[in-house]
Coordinates of C-alpha atoms and ligand atoms in Angstrom, one line a residue:
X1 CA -163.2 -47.3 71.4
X2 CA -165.0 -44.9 70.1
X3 CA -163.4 -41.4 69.0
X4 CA -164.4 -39.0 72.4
X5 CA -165.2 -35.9 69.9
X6 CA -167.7 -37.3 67.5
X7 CA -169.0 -40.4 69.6
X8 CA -168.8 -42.8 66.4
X9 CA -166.2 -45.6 66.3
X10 CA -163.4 -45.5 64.1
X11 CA -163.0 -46.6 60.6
X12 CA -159.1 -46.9 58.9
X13 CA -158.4 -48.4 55.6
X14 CA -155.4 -47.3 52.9
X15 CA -155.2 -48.0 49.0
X16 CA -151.6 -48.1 47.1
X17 CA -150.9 -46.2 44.4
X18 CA -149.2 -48.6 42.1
X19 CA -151.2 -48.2 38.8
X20 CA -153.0 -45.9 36.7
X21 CA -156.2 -47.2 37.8
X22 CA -157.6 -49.1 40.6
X23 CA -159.6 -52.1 39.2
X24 CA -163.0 -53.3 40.2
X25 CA -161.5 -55.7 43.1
X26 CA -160.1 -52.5 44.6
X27 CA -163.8 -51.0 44.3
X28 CA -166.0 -54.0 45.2
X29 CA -163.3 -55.3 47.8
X30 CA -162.9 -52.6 49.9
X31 CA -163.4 -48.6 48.7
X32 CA -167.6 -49.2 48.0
X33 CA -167.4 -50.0 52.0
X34 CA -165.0 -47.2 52.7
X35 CA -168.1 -45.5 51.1
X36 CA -170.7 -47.2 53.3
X37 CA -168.9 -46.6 56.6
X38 CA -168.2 -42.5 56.0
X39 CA -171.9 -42.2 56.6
X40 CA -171.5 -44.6 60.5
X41 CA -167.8 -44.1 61.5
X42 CA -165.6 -41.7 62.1
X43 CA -163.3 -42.6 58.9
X44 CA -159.8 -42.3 57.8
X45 CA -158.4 -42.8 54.3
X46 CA -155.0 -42.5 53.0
X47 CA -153.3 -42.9 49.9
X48 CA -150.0 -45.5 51.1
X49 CA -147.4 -43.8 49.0
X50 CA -144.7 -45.0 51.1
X51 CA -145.9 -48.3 50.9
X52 CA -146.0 -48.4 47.2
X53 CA -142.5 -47.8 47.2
X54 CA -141.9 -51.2 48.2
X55 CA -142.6 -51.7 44.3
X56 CA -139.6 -48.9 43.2
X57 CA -141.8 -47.2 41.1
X58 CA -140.7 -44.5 38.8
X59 CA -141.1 -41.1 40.4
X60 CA -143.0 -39.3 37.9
X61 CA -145.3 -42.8 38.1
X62 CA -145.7 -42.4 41.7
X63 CA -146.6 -38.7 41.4
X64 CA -149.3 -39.2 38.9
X65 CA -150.5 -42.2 40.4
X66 CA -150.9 -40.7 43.6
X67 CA -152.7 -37.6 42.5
X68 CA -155.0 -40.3 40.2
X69 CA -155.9 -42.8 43.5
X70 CA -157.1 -39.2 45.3
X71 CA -159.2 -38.1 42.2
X72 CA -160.5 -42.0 42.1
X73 CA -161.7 -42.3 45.7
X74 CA -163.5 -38.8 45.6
X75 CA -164.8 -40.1 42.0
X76 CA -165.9 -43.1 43.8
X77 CA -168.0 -41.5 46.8
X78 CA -165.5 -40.6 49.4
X79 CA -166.4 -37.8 50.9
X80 CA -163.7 -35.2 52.4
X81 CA -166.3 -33.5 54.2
X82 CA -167.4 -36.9 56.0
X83 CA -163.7 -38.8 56.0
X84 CA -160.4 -37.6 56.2
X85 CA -158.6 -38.5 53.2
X86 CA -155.1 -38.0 53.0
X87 CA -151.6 -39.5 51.7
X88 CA -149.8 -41.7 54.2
X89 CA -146.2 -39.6 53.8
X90 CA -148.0 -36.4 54.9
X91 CA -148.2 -37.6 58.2
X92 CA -144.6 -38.5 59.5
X93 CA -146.0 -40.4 62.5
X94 CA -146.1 -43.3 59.9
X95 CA -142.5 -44.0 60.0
X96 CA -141.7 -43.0 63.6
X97 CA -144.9 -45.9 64.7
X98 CA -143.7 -48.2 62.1
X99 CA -140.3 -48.0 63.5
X100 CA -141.6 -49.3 66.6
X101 CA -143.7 -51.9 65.2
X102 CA -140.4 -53.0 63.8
X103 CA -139.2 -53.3 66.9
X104 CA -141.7 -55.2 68.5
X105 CA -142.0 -58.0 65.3
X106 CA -140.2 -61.5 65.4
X107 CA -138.4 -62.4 62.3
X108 CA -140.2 -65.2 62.2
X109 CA -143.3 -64.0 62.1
X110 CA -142.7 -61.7 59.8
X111 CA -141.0 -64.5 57.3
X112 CA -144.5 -65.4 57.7
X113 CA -146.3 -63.3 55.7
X114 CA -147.4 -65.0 52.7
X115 CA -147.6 -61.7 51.0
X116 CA -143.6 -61.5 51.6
X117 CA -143.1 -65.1 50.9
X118 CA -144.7 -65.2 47.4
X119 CA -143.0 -61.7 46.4
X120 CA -139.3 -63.0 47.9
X121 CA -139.9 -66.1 46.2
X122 CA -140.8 -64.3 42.9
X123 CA -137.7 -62.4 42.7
X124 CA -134.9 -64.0 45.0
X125 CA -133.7 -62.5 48.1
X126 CA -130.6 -60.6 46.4
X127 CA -133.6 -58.2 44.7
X128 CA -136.6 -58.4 47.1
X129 CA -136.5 -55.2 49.0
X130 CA -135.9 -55.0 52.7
X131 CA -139.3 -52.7 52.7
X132 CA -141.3 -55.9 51.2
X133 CA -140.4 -57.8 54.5
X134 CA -141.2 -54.4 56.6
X135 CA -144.2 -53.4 54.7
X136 CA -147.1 -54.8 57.3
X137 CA -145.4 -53.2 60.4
X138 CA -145.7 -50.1 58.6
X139 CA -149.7 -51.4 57.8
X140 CA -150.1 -52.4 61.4
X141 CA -148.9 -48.2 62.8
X142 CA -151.5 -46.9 59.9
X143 CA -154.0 -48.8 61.8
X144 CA -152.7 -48.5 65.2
X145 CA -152.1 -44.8 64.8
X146 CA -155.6 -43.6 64.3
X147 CA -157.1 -46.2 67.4
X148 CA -159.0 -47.9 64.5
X149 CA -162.2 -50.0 65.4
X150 CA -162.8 -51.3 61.8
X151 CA -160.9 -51.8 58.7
X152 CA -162.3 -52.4 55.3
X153 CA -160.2 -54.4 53.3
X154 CA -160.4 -57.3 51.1
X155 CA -159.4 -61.2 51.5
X156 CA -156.1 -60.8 50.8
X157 CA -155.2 -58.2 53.5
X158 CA -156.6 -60.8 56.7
X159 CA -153.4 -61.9 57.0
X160 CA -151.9 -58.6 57.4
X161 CA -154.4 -57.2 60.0
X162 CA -153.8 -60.4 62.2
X163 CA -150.5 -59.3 63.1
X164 CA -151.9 -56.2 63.2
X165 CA -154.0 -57.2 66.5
X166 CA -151.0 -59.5 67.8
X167 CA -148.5 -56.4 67.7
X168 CA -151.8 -54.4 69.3
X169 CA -152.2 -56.9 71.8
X170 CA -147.8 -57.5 72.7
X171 CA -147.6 -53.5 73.1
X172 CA -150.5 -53.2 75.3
X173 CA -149.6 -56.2 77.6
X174 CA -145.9 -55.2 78.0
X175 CA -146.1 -51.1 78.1
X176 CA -149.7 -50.0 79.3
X177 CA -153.1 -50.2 76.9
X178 CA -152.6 -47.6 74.2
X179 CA -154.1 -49.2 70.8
X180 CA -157.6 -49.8 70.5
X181 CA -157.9 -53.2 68.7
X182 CA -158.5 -54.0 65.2
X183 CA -161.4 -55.8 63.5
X184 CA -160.9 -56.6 59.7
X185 CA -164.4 -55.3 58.1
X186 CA -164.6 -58.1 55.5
X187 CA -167.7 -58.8 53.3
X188 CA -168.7 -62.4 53.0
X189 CA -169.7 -61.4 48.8
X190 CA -167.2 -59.6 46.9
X191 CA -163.8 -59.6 49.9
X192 CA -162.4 -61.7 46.5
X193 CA -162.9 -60.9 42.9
X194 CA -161.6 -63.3 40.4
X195 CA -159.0 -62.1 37.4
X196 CA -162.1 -62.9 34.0
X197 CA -160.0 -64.8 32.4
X198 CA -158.6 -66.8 35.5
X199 CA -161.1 -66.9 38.0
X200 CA -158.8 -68.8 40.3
X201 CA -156.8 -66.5 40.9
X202 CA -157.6 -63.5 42.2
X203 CA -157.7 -59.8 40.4
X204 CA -155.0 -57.7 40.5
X205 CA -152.8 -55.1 39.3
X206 CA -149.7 -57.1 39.2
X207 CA -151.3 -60.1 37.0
X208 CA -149.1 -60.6 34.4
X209 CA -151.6 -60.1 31.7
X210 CA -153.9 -57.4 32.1
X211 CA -156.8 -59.1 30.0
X212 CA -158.4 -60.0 33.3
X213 CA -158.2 -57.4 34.7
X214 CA -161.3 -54.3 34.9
X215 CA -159.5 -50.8 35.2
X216 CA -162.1 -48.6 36.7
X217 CA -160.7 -45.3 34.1
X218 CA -160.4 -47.8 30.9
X219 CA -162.3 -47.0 28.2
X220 CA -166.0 -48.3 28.3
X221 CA -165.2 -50.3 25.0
X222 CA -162.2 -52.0 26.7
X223 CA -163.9 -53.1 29.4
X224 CA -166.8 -54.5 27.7
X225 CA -164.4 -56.0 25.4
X226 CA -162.7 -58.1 27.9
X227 CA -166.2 -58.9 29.8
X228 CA -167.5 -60.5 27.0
X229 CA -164.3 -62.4 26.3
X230 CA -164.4 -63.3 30.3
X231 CA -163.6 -67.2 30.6
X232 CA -166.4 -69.5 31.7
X233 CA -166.9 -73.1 32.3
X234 CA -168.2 -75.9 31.3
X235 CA -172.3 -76.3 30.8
X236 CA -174.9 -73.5 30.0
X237 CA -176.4 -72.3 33.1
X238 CA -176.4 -69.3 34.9
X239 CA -176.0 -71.0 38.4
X240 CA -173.7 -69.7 41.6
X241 CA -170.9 -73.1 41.9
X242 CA -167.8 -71.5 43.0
X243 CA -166.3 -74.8 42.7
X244 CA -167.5 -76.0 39.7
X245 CA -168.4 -72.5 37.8
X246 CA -165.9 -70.3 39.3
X247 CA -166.0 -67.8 36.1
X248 CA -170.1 -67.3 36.1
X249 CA -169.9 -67.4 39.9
X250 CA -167.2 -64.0 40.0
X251 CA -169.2 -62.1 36.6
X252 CA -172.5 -62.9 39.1
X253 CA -170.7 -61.6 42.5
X254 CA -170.1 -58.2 40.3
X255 CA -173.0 -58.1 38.7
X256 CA -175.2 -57.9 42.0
X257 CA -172.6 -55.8 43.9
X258 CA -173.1 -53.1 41.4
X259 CA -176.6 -53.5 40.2
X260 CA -178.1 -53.9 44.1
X261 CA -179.9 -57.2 42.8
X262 CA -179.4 -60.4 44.8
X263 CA -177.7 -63.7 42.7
X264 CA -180.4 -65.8 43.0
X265 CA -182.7 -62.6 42.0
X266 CA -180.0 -62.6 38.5
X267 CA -179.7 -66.4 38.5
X268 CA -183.7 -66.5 37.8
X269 CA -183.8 -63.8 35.0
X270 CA -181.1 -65.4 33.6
X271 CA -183.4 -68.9 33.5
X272 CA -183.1 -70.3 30.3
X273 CA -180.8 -67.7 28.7
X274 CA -177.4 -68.5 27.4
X275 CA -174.0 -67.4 28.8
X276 CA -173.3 -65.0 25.9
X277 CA -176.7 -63.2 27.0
X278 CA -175.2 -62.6 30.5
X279 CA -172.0 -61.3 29.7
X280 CA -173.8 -58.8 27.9
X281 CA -175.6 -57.9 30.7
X282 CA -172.6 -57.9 32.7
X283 CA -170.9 -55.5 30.6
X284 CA -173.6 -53.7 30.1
X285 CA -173.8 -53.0 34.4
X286 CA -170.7 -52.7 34.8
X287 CA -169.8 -50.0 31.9
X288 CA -172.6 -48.1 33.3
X289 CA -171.6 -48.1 36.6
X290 CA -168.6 -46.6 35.8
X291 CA -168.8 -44.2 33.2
X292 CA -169.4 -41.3 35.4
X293 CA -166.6 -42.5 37.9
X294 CA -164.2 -42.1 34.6
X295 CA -165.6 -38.4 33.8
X296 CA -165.2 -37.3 37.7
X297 CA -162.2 -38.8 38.2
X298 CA -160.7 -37.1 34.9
X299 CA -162.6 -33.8 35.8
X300 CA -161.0 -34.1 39.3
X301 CA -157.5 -34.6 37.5
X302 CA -157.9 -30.9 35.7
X303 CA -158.6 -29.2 39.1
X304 CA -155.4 -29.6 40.9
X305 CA -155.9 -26.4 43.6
X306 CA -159.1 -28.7 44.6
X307 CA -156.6 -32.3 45.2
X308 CA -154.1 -29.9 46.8
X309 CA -156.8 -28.4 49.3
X310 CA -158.3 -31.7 50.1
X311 CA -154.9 -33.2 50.8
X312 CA -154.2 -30.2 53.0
X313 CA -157.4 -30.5 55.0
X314 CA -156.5 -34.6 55.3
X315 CA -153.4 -34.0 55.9
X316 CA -154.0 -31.6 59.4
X317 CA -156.9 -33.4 60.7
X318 CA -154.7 -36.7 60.5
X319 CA -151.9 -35.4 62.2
X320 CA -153.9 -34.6 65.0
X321 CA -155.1 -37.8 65.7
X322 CA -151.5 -39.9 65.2
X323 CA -149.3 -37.4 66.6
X324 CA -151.6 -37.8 69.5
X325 CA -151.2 -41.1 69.8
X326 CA -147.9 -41.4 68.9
X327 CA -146.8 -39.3 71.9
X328 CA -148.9 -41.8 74.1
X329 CA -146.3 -44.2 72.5
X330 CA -143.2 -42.7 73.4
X331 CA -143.9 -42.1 76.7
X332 CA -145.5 -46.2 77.4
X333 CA -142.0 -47.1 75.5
X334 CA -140.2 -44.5 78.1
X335 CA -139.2 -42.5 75.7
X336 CA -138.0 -38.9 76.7
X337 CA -140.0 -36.3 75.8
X338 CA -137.9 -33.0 74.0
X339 CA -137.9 -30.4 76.2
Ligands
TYM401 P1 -154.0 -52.7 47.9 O1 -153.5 -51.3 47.4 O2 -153.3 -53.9 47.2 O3 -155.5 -52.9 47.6 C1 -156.5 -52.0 48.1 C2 -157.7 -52.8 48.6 O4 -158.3 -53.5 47.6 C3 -158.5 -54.9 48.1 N1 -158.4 -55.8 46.9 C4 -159.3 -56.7 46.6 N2 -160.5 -57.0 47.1 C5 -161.2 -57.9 46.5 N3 -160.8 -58.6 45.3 C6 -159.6 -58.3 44.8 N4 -159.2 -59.0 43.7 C7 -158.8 -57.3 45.4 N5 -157.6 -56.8 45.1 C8 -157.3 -55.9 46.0 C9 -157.4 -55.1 49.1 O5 -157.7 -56.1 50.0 C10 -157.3 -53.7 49.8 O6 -158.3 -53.7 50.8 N6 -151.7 -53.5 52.2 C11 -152.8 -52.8 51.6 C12 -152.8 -51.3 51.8 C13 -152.7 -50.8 53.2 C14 -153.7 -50.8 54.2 C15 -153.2 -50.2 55.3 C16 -155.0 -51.4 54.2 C17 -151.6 -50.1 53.7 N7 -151.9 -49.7 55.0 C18 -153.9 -50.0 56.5 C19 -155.7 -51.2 55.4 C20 -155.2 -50.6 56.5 C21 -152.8 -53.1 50.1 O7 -151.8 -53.5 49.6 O8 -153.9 -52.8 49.5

């Protein structure tokens, strides 16, 4: 479908604020294509602060953190002029859509969710919250709500945004076609970047040890520091093996996302060259890259009247899209209307 006042298909993707700083398989995963499709799609953006508390973070945390993913996505290239940006609990349609996704879920399918299953399994069901088992219906009426065409997300989300299109496709069928249906917007290069010093598995802000891990607002010695401590594998060439060189393989993926350069373009400079050469260069691209997304995002942090207005903006011009729908919702589901 495509959105009847600017004739461009949609775009809808959402970012947890769980940390002080997204890391680079945030960026390269999914927000440098958020960037991509502002300038094709009509594209929404929100902050899932109602999904992070799925995590029970500490309120002041959550405050901060919130304010920080904002400042980092404008850092980062998203545009509030092009996309709406705004925090998912500013828009109560959320709940009231995710209620009915709820509703429309098997417990079995949910149980599923390998997302749920690894983070029930972590910490028993006595602790796990009831919101960890919710937490993709309320994904599937973000994506629902806005009558998304696209979503750009990494790997780990496909699982998600498949129930996602089943729950699209079960409401239409029973009540009436009301949800345009979802396609994940996955890259093929960079949909899954590696932790550096266990390129197995992949990066993320709940590894146990941060060491792997490339904060985009750490300090450019930091993250230099761990680059060229990354881990890699056996032999000395510079050669794209996910299977046997899965360490050189994820510093190559990031080095030719960010510097524009194809592997094989890197793989032949590096002919001949050791790895501690490369790593070098890595760190050298990837400190570059985002010095002046640290400076923005910390300039952005001083100028709160500026976050408040763009969450304000967000805020309206997202309500009027989801409230809209939702009220298609109510009355497919039979709902009665308040007089
Ligand atoms: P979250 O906050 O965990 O991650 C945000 C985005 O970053 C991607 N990502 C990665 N991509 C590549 N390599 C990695 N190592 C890596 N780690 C994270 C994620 O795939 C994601 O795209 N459930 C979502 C948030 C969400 C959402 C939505 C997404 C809520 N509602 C609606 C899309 C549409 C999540 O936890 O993302």
């Amino acid at each position: 479908m495509t959105s009847s006042k600017t004739g461009k298909k949609r775009a809808l993707s959402g970012i947890q604020p769980t940390h002080d700083s997204f890391h680079l398989g945030n960026f390269l995963g999914a927000v440098k294509q958020w960037v991509e499709l502002q300038e094709t799609h009509d594209a929404f953006y929100c902050v899932v602060d109602l999904h992070a508390l799925t995590s029970e973070p500490n309120p002041k945390d959550l405050h901060k953190r919130t304010l920080a993913s904002l400042a980092q996505l404008v850092a980062l290239g998203i545009d509030p002029n092009k996309s709406t940006l705004f925090v998912q609990s500013h828009v109560t349609a959320h709940n009231q859509l995710g209620w009915v996704m709820e509703c429309l879920t098997g417990i079995g399918e949910a149980s599923r969710m390998t997302q749920f299953k690894d983070k029930s399994q972590k910490m028993g069901d006595d602790r796990v919250g009831v919101g960890v088992f919710t937490y993709p219906m309320l994904m599937a009426a973000d994506v629902l709500l806005y009558q998304a065409d696209q979503v750009p997300v990494g790997e780990d989300q496909r699982q998600h945004l498949e129930l996602t299109r089943d729950l699209c496709q079960r409401f239409n069928s029973r009540y009436g076609q009301t949800f345009t249906m979802p396609e994940p917007y996955i890259l093929k290069a960079g949909a899954k970047i590696f932790d550096l010093q266990d390129p197995t598995s992949k990066m993320s802000k709940s590894s146990e040890s941060q060491s792997g891990v490339i904060e985009l607002l750490d300090a450019p010695e930091v993250n230099r520091k761990k680059i060229k401590s990354a881990m890699t594998d056996t032999g000395r060439e510079i050669k794209f093996d996910e299977k046997e060189k899965p360490g050189i393989s994820n510093l190559l993926t990031i080095f030719a996302a960010l510097s524009g350069n194809s592997v094989a373009e890197i793989e032949s400079e590096f002919d001949g060259k050791g790895y501690g050469d490369f790593k070098g260069a890595v760190a050298d691209v990837v400190v570059d890259y985002l010095a002046p997304i640290r400076e923005k995002t910390l300039e952005l942090l001083n100028d709160r009247s500026h976050l408040e207005s763009i969450m304000r903006t967000g805020a309206e011009k997202a309500a009027e899209v989801a409230d809209q729908t939702l009220k298609a919702t109510y009355d497919a589901l039979g709902l009665i209307p308040r007089a």
